[in-house]
PDB file of C-alpha atoms in Angstrom:
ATOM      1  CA  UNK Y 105       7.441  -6.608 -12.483  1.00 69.00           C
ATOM      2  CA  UNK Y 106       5.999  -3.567 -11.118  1.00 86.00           C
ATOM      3  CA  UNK Y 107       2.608  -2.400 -12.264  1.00 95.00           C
ATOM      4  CA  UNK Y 108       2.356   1.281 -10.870  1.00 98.00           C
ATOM      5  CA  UNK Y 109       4.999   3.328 -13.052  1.00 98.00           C
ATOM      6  CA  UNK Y 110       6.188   6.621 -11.458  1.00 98.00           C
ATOM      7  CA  UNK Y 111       8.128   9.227 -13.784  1.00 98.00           C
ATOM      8  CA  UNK Y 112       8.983  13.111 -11.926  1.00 98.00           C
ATOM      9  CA  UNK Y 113       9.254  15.941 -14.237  1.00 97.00           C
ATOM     10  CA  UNK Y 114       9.372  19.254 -13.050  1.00 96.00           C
ATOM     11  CA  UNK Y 115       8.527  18.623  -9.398  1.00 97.00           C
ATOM     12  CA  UNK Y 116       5.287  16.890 -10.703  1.00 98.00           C
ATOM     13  CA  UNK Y 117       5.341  12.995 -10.224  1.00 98.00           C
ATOM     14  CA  UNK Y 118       3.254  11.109 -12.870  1.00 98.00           C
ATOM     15  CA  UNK Y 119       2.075   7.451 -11.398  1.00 98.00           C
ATOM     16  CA  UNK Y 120       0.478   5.416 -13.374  1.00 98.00           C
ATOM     17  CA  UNK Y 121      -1.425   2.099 -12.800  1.00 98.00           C
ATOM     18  CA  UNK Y 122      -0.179  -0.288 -15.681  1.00 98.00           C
ATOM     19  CA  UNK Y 123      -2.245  -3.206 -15.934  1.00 97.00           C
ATOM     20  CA  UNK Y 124      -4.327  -2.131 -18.959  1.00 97.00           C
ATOM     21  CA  UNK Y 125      -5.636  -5.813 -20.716  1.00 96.00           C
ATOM     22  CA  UNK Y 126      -6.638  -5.828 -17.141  1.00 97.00           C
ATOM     23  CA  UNK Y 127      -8.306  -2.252 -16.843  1.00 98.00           C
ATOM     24  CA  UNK Y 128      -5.509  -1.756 -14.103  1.00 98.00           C
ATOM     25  CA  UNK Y 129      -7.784  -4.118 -11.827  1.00 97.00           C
ATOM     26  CA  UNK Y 130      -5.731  -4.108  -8.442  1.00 98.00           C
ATOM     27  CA  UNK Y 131      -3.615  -7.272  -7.001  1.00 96.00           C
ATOM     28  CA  UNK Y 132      -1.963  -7.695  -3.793  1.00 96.00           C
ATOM     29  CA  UNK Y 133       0.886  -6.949  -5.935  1.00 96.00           C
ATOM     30  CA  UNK Y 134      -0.001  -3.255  -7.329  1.00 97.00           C
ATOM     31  CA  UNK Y 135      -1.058  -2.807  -3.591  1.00 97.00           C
ATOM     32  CA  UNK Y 136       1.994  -2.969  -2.509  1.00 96.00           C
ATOM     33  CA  UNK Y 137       3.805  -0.970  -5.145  1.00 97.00           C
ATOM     34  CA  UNK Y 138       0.963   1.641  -4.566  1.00 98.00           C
ATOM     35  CA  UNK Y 139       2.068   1.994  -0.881  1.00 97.00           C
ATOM     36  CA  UNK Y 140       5.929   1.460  -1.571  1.00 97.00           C
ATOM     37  CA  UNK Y 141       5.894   4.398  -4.360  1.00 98.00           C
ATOM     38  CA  UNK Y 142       4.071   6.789  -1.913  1.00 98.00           C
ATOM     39  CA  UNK Y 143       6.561   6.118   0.801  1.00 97.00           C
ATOM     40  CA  UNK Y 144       9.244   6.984  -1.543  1.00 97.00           C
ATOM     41  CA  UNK Y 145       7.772  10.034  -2.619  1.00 98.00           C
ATOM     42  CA  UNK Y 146       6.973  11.021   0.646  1.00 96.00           C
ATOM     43  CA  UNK Y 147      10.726  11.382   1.210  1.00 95.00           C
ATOM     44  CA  UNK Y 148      11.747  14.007  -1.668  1.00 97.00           C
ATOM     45  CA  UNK Y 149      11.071  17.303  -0.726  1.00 97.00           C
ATOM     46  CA  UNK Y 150      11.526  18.697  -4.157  1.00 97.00           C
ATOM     47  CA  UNK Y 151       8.074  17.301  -4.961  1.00 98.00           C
ATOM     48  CA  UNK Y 152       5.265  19.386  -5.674  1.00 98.00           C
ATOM     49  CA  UNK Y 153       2.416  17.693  -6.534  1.00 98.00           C
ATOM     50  CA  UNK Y 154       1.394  14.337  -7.782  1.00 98.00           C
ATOM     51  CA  UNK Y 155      -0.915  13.177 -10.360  1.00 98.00           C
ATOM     52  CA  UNK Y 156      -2.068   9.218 -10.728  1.00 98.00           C
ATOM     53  CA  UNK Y 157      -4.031   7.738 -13.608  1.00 98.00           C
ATOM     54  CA  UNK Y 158      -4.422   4.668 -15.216  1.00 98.00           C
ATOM     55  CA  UNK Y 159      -3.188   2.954 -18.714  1.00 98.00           C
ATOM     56  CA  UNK Y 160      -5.045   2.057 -21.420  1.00 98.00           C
ATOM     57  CA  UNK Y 161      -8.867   2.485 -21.433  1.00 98.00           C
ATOM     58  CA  UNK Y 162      -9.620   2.156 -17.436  1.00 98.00           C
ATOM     59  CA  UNK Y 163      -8.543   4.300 -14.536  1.00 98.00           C
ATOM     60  CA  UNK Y 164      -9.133   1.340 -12.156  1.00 98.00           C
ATOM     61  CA  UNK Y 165     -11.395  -1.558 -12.411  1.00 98.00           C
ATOM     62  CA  UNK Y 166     -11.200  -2.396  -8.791  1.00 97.00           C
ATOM     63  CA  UNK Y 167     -10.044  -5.502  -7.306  1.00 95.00           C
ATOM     64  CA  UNK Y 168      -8.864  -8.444  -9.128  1.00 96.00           C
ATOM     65  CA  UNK Y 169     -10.788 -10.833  -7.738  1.00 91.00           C
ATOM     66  CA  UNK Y 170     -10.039 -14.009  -9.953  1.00 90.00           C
ATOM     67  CA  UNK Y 171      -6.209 -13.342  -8.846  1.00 91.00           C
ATOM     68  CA  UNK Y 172      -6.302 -12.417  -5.479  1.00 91.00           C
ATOM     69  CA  UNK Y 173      -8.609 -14.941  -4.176  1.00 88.00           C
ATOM     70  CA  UNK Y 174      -6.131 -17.464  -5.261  1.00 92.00           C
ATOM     71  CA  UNK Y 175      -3.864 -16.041  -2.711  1.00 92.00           C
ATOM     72  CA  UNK Y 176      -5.564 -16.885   0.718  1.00 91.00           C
ATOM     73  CA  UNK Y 177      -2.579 -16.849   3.274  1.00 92.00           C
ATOM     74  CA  UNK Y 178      -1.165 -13.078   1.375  1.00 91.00           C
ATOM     75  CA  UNK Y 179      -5.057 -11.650   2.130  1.00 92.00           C
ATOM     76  CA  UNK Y 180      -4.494 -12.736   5.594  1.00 94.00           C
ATOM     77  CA  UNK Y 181      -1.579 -11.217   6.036  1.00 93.00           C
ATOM     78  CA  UNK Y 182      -2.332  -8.003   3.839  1.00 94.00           C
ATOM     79  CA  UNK Y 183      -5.764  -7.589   6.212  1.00 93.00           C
ATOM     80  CA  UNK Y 184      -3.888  -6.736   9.281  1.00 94.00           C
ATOM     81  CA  UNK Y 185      -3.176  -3.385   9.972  1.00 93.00           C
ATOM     82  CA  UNK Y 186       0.336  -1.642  10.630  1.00 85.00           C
ATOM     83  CA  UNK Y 187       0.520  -0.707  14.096  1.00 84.00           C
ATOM     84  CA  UNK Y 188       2.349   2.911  13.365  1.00 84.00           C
ATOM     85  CA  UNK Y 189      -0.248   4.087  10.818  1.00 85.00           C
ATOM     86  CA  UNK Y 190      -3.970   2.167  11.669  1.00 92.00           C
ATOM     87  CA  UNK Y 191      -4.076   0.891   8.579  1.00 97.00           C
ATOM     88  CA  UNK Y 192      -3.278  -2.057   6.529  1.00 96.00           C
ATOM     89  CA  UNK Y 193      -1.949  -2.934   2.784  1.00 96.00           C
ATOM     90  CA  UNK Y 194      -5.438  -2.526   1.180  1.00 97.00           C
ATOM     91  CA  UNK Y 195      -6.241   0.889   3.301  1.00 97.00           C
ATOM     92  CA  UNK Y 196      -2.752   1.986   2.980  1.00 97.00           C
ATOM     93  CA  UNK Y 197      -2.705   1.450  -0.747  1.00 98.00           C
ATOM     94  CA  UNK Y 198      -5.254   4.165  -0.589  1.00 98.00           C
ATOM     95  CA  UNK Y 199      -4.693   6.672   2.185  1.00 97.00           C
ATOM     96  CA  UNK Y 200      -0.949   6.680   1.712  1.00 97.00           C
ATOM     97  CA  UNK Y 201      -1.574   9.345  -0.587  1.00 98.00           C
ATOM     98  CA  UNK Y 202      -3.411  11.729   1.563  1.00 97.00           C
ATOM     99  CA  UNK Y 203      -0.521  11.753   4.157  1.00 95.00           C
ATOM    100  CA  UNK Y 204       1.695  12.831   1.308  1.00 97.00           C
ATOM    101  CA  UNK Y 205       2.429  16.518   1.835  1.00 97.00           C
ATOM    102  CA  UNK Y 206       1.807  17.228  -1.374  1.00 98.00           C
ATOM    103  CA  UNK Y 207      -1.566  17.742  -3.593  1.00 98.00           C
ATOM    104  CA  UNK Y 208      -2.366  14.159  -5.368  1.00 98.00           C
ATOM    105  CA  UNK Y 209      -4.687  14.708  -8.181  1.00 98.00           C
ATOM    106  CA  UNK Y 210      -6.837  11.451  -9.780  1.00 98.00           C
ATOM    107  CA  UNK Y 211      -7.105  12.067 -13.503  1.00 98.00           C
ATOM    108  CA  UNK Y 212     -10.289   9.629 -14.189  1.00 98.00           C
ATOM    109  CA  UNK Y 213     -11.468   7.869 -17.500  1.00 98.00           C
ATOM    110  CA  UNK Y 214     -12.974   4.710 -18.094  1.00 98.00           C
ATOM    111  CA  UNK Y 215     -13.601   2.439 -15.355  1.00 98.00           C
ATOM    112  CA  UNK Y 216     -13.557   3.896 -11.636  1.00 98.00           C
ATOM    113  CA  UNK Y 217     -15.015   1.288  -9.769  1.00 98.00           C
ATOM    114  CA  UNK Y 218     -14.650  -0.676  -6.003  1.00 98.00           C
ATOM    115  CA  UNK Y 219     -10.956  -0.281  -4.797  1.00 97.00           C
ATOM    116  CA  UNK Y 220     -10.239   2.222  -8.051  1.00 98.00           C
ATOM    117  CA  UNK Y 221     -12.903   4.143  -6.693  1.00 98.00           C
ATOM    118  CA  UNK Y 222     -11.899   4.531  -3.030  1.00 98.00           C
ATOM    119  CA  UNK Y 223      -7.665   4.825  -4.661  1.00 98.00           C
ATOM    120  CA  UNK Y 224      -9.252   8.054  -6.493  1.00 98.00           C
ATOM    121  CA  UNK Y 225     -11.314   9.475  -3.658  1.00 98.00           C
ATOM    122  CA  UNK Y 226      -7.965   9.068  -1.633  1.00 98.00           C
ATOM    123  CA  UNK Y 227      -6.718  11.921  -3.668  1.00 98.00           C
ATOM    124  CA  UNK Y 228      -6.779  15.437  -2.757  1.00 98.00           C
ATOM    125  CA  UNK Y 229      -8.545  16.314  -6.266  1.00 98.00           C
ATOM    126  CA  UNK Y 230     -10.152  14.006  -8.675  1.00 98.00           C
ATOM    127  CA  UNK Y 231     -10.558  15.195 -12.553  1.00 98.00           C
ATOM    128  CA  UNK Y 232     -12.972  12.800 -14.631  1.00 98.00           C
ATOM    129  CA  UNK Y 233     -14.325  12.841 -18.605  1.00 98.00           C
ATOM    130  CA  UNK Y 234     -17.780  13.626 -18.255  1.00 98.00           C
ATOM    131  CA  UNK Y 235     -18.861   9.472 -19.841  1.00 98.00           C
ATOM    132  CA  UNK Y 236     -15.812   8.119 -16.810  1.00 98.00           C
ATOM    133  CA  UNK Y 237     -18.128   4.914 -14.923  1.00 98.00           C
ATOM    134  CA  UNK Y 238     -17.889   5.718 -11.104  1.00 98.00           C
ATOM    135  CA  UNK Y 239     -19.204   2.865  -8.144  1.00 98.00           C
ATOM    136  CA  UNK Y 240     -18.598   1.751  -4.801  1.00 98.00           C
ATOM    137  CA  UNK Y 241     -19.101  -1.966  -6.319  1.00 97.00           C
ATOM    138  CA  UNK Y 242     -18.160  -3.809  -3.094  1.00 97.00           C
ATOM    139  CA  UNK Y 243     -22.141  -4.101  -2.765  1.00 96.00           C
ATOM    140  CA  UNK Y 244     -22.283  -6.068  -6.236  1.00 96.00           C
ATOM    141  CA  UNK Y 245     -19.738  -8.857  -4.184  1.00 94.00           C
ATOM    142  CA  UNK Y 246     -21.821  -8.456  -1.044  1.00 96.00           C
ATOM    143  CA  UNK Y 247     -18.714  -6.351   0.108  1.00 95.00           C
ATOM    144  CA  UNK Y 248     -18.190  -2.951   2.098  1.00 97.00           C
ATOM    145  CA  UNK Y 249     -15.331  -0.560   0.841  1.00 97.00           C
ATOM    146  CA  UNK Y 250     -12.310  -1.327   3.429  1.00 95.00           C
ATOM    147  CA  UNK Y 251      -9.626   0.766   1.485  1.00 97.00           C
ATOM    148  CA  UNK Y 252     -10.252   3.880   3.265  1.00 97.00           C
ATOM    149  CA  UNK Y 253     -13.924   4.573   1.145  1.00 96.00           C
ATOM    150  CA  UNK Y 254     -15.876   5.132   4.027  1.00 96.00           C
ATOM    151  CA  UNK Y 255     -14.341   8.070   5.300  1.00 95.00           C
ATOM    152  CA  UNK Y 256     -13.637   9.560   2.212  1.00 96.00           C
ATOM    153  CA  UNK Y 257     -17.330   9.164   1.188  1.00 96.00           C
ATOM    154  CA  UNK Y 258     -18.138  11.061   4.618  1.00 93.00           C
ATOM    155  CA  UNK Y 259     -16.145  13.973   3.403  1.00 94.00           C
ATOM    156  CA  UNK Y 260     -17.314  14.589   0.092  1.00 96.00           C
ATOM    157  CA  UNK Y 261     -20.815  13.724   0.216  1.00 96.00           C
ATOM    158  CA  UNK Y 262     -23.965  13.118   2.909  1.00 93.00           C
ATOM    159  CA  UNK Y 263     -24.263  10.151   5.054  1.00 96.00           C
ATOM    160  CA  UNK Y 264     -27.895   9.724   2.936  1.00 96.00           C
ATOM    161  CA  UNK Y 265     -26.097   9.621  -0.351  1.00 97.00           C
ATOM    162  CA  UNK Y 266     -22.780   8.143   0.887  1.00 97.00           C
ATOM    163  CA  UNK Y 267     -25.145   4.973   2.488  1.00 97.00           C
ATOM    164  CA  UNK Y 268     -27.091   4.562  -0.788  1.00 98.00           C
ATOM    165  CA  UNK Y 269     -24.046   4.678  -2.860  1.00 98.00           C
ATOM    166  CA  UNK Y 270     -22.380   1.918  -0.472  1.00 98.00           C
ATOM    167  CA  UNK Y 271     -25.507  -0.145  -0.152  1.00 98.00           C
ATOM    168  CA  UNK Y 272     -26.930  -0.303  -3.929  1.00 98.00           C
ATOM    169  CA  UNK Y 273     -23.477  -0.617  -6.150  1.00 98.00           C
ATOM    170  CA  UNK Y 274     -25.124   1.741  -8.908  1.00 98.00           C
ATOM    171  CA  UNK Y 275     -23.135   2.932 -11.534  1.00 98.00           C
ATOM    172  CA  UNK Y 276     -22.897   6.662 -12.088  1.00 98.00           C
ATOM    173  CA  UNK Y 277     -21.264   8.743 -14.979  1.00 98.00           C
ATOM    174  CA  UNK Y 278     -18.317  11.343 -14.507  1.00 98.00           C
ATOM    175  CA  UNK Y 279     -20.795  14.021 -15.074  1.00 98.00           C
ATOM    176  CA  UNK Y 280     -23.060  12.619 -12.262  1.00 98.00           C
ATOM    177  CA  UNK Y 281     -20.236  11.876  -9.702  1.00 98.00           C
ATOM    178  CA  UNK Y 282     -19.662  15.643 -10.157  1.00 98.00           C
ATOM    179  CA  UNK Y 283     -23.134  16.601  -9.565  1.00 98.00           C
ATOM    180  CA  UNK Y 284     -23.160  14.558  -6.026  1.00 97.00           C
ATOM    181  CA  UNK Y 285     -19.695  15.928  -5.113  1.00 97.00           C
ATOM    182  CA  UNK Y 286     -17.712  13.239  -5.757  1.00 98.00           C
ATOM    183  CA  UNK Y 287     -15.568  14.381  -8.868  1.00 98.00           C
ATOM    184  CA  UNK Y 288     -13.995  18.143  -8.331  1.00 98.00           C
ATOM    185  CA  UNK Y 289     -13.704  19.087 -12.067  1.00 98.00           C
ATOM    186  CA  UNK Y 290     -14.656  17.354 -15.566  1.00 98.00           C
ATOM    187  CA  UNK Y 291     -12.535  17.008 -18.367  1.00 98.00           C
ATOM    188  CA  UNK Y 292     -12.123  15.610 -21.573  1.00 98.00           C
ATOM    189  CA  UNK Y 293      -8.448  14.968 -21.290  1.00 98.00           C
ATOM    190  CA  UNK Y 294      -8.250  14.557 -17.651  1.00 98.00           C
ATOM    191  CA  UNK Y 295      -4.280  14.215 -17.535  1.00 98.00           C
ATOM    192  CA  UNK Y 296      -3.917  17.182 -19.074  1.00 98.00           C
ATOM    193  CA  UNK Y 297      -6.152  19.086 -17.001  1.00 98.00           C
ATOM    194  CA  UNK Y 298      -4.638  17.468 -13.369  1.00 98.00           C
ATOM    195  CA  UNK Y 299      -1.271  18.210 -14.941  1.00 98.00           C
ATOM    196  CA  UNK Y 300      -1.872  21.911 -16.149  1.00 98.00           C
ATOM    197  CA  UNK Y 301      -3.514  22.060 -12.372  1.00 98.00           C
ATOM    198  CA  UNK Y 302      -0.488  20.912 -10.570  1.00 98.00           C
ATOM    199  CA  UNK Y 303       1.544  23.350 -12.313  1.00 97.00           C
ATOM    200  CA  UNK Y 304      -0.327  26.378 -10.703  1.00 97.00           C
ATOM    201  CA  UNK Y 305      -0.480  24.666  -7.677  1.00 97.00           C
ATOM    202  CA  UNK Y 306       3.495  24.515  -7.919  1.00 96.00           C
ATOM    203  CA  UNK Y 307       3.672  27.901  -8.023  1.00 95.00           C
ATOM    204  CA  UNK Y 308       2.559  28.223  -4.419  1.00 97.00           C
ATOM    205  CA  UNK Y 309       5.253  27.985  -1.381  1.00 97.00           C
ATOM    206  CA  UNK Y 310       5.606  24.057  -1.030  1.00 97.00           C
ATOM    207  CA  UNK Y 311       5.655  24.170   2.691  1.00 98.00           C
ATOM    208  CA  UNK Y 312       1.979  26.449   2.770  1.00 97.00           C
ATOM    209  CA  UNK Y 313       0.753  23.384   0.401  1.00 98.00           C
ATOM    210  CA  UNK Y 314       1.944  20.678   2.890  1.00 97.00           C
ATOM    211  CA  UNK Y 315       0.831  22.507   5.548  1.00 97.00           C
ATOM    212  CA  UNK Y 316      -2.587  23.168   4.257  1.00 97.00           C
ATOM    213  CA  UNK Y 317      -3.045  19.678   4.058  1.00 97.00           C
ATOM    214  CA  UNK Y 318      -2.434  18.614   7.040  1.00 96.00           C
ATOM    215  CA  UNK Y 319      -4.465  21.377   8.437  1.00 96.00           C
ATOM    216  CA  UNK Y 320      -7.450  19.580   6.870  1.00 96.00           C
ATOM    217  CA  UNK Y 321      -6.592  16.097   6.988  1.00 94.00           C
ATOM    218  CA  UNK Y 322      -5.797  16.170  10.705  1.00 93.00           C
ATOM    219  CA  UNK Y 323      -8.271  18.616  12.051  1.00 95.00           C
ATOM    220  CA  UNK Y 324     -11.541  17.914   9.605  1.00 91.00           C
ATOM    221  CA  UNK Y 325     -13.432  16.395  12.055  1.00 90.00           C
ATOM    222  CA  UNK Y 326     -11.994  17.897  14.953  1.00 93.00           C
ATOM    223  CA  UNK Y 327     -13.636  20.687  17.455  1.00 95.00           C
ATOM    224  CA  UNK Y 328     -13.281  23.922  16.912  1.00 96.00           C
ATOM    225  CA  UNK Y 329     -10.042  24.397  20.520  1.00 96.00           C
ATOM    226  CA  UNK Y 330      -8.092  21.317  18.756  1.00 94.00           C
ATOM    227  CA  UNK Y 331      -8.399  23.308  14.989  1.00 96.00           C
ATOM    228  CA  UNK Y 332      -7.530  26.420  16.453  1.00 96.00           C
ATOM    229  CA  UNK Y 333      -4.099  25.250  18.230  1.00 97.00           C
ATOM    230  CA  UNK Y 334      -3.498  23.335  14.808  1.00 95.00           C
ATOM    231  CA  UNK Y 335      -3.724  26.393  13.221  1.00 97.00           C
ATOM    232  CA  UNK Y 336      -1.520  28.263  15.519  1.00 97.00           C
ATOM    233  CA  UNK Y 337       1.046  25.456  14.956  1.00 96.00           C
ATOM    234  CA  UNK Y 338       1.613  25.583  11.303  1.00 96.00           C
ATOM    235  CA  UNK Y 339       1.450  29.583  11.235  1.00 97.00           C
ATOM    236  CA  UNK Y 340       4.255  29.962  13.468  1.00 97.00           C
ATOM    237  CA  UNK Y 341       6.439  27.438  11.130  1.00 95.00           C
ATOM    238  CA  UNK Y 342       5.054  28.886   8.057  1.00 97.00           C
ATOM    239  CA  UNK Y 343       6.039  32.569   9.617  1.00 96.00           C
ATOM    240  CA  UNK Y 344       9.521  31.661  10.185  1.00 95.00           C
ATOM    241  CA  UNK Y 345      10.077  29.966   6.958  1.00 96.00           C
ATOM    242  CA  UNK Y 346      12.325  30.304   3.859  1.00 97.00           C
ATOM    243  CA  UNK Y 347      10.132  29.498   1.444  1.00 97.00           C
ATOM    244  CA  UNK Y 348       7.308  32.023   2.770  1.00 97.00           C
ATOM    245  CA  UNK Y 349       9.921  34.930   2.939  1.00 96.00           C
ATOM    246  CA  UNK Y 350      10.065  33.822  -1.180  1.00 96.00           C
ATOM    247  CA  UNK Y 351       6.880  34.046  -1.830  1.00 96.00           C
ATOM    248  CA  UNK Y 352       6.357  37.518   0.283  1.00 95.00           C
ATOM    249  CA  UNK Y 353       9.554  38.989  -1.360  1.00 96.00           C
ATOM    250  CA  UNK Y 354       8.174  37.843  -5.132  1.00 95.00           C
ATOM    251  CA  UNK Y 355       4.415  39.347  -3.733  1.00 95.00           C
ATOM    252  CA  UNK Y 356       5.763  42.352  -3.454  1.00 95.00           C
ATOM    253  CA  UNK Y 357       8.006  42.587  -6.558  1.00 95.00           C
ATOM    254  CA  UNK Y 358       5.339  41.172  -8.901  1.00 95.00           C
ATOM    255  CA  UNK Y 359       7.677  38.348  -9.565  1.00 96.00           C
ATOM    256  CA  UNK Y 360       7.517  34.875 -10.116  1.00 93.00           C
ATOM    257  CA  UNK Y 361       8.791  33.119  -6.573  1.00 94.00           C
ATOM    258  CA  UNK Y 362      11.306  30.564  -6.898  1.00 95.00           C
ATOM    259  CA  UNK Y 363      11.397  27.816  -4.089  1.00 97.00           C
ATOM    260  CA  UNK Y 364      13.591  26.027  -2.157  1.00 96.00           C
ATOM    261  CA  UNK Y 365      12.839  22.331  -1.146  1.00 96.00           C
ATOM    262  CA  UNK Y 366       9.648  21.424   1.380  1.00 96.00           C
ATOM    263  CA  UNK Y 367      11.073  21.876   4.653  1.00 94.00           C
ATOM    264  CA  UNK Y 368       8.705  19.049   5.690  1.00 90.00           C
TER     265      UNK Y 368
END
């Protein structure tokens, strides 16, 4: 039985993590069906934007220890990476989501702790109540974050912070995760909020979102030559596409645009 639930309504996918008597704590098992449901969503281009949260009273608890331990020869084979993408089931449960060309927005309560943590900082936007529990708890376990973590860390917050985050475990509230960068807007019903947000974002050319995206994802720590001819890149596609001429044509008319599917 699958415990990550995926429902699309309106271009907006709504993926859940359904474990809740377990505070959605993650198994080899809802690794997997986090990577397998971003590879299928990768593939419709009528999606617009994503938003993943959690049942019950947890977003994620982080890893299921007590089961996963039990399953010594799966971790083995789980820890090695996939030659075409660098990374392997535990990483790829994570950073899947950023190579979705899409916006994936993390609506937070509860529990966002260890692997939960690092699933939520894979998103492009994270939206948390204000009394959400945020930690990189690998520490507690004597662990590093190896589902992606460190480099998102890097990105939203200093190497200072990011190290004494990694290195003590400490538990921080929504409203302090947002004060260190780590959160991008607080909310008391955070799946309303990432919902109501993917809906405007919808309203944008679906090829200028993707393309924005991987603008940033590929080029963020890039020089300034290799941004530049990235840039060039998607501007000539974006130039020459349908679904710009829509939104220029509805710019003009002070009209809502309607779009065709992502090209890409």
């Amino acid at each position: 039985m699958s415990h990550v639930t995926c429902t699309i309504e309106d271009g907006i996918a709504q993926v859940r993590l359904d474990r809740p008597d377990k505070l959605n704590a993650l198994t080899l098992e809802v690794l997997d069906d986090l990577v397998a449901t971003a590879h299928r969503l990768r593939g419709d281009r009528s999606l617009r934007a994503v938003v993943i949260a959690g049942e019950g009273e947890a977003f994620c608890a982080g890893l299921d220890f007590g089961t996963v331990l039990r399953q010594p020869r799966r971790i083995a084979t789980a820890f090695v990476p996939r030659p075409w993408h660098g990374t392997n089931t535990f990483q790829e449960a994570a950073w899947a989501w950023r190579r979705l060309p899409v916006p994936v927005i993390a609506a937070v309560h509860g529990h966002c702790l260890g692997g939960g943590l690092q699933l939520a900082l894979a998103s492009d936007f994270r939206i948390a109540t204000p009394d959400s529990t945020w930690s990189v708890l690998e520490g507690k376990w004597g662990l590093i974050p190896d589902m992606t973590g460190i480099r998102s860390l890097a990105q939203l917050v200093g190497i200072d912070t990011a190290k004494r985050l990694t290195m003590t475990a400490e538990m921080l509230s929504g409203k302090e995760a947002s004060e260190l960068g780590l959160v991008t807007e607080l909310d008391a019903d955070p799946v309303a909020a990432a919902t109501a947000f993917a809906a405007r974002l919808s309203q944008r050319s679906p090829d200028q979102l993707a393309a924005a995206k991987r603008l940033f994802e590929r080029t963020w720590t890039s020089g300034p030559r290799r941004t530049f001819a990235r840039e060039r890149f998607e501007q000539a596609f974006l130039l020459a596409a349908r679904n710009t001429k829509a939104a220029r044509q509805a710019a003009f008319k002070k009209v809502a645009p309607e779009f065709g599917r992502r090209a890409r």
